[in-house]
PDB file of C-alpha atoms in Angstrom:
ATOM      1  CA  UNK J   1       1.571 -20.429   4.602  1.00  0.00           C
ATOM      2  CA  UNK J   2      -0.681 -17.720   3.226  1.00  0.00           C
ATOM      3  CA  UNK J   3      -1.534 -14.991   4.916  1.00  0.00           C
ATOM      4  CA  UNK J   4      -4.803 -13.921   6.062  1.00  0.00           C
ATOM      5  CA  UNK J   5      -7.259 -11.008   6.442  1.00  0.00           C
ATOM      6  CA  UNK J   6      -8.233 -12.339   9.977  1.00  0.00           C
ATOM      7  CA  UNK J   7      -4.351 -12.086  10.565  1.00  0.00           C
ATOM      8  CA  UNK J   8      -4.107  -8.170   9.016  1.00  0.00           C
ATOM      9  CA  UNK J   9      -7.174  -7.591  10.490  1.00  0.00           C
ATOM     10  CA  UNK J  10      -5.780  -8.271  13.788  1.00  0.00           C
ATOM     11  CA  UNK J  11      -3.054  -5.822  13.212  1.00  0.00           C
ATOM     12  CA  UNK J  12      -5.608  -2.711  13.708  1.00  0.00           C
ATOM     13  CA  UNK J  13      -6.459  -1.726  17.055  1.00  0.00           C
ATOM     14  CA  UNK J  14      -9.589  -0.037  17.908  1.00  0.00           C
ATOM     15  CA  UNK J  15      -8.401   3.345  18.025  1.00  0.00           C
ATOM     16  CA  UNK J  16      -6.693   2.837  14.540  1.00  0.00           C
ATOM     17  CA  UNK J  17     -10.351   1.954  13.553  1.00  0.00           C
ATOM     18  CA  UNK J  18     -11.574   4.705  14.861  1.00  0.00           C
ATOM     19  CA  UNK J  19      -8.991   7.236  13.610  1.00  0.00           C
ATOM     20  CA  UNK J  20      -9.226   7.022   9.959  1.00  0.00           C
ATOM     21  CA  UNK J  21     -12.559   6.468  10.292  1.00  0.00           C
ATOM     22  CA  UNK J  22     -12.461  10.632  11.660  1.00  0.00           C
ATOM     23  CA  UNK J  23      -9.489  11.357   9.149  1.00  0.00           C
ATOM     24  CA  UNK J  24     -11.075   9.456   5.994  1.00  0.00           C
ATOM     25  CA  UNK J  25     -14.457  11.114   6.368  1.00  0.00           C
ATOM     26  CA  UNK J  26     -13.726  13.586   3.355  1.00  0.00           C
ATOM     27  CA  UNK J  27     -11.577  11.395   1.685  1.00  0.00           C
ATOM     28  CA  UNK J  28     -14.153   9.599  -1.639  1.00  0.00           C
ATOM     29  CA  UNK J  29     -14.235   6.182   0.138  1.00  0.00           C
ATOM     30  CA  UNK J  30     -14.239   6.171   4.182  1.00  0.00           C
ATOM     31  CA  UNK J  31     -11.252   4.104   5.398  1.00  0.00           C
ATOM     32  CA  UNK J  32     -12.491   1.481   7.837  1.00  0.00           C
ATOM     33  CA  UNK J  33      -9.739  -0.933   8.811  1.00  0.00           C
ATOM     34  CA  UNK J  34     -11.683  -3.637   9.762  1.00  0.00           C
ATOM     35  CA  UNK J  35     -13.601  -4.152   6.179  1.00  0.00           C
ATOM     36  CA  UNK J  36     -10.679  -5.808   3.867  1.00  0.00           C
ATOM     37  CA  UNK J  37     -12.286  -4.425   0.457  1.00  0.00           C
ATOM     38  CA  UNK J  38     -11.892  -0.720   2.551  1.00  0.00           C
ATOM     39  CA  UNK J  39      -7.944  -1.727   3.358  1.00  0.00           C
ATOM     40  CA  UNK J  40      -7.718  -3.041  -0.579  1.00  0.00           C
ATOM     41  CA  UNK J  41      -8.679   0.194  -1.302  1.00  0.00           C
ATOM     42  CA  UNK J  42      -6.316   2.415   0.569  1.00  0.00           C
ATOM     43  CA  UNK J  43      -3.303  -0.842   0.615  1.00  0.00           C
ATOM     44  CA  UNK J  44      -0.799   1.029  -1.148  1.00  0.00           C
ATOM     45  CA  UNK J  45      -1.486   3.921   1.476  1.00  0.00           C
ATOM     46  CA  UNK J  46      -1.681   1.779   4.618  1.00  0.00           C
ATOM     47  CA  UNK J  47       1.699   0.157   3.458  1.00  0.00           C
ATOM     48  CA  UNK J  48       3.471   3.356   2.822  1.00  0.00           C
ATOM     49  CA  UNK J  49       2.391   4.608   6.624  1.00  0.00           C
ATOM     50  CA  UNK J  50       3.209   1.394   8.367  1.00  0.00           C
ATOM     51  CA  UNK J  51       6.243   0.750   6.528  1.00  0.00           C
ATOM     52  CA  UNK J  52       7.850   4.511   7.268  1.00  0.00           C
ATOM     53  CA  UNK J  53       6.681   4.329  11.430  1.00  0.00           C
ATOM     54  CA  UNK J  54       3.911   7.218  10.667  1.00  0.00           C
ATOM     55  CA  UNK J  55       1.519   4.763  11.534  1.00  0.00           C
ATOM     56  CA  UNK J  56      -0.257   3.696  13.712  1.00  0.00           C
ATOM     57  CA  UNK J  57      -0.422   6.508  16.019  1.00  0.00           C
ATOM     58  CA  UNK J  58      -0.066   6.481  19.597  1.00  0.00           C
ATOM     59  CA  UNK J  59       0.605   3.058  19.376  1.00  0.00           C
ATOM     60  CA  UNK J  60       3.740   0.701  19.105  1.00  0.00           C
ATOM     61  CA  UNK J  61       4.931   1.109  15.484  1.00  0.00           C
ATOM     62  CA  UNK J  62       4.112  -2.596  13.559  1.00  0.00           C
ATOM     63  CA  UNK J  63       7.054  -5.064  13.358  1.00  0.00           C
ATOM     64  CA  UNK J  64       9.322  -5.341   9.539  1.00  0.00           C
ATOM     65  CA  UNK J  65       7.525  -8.961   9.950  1.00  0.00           C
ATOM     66  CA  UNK J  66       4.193  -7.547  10.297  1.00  0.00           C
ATOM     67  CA  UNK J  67       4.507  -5.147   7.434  1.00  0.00           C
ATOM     68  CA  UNK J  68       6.253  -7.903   5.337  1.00  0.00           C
ATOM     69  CA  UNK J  69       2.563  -9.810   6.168  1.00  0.00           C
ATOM     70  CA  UNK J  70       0.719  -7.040   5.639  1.00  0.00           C
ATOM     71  CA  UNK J  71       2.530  -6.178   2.253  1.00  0.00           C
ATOM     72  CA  UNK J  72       2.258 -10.244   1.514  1.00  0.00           C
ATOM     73  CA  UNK J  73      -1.421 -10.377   2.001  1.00  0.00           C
ATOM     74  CA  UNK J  74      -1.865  -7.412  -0.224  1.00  0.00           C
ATOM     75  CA  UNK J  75      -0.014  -8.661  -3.155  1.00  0.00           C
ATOM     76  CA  UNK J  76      -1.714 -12.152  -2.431  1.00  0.00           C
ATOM     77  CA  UNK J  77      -5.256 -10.267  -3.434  1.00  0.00           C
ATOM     78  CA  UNK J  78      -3.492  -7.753  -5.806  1.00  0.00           C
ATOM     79  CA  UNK J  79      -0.880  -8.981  -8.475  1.00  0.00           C
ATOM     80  CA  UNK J  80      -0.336  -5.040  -9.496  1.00  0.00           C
ATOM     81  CA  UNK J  81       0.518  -3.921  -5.745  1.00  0.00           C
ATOM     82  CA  UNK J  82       4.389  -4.069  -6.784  1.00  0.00           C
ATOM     83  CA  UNK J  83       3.406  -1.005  -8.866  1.00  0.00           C
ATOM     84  CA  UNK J  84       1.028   0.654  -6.671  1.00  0.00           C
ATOM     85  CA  UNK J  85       4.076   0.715  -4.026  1.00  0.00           C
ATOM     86  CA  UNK J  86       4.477   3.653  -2.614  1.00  0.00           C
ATOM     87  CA  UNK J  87       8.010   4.684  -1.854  1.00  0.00           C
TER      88      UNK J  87
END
């Protein structure tokens, strides 16, 4: 079964909303975690900080299923993400 944006989506709290939404301000594109063009954006970022434990903050740290989805989803919309990876 595919995975879903209303399933990653569901992965980001609030206050991870809020966060990057403070953090991302100077970045060139604002990083809102609830708009899934946003997440395409930043996916080989998000993955990289989810995947080490550096994210999310303050809150439990995401399940290897949940990155596994989250890493699933992205190469579902992205054929390149294997090479966007970030180690």
């Amino acid at each position: 079964m595919p995975i879903t944006w209303e399933t990653i989506e569901g992965y980001f709290t609030d206050m991870d909303v809020d966060h990057m939404k403070q953090v991302s301000a100077g970045w060139p594109k604002l990083l809102d975690l609830h708009d899934e063009q946003s997440v395409l954006y930043y996916a080989a970022q998000v993955h990289a900080s989810v995947d080490s434990g550096r994210m999310p903050i303050g809150e439990p740290r995401w399940s290897p299923e949940q990155v596994a989805n989250f890493y699933k989803w992205w190469q579902s919309q992205d054929p390149n993400a294997d090479a966007k990876r970030i180690s």
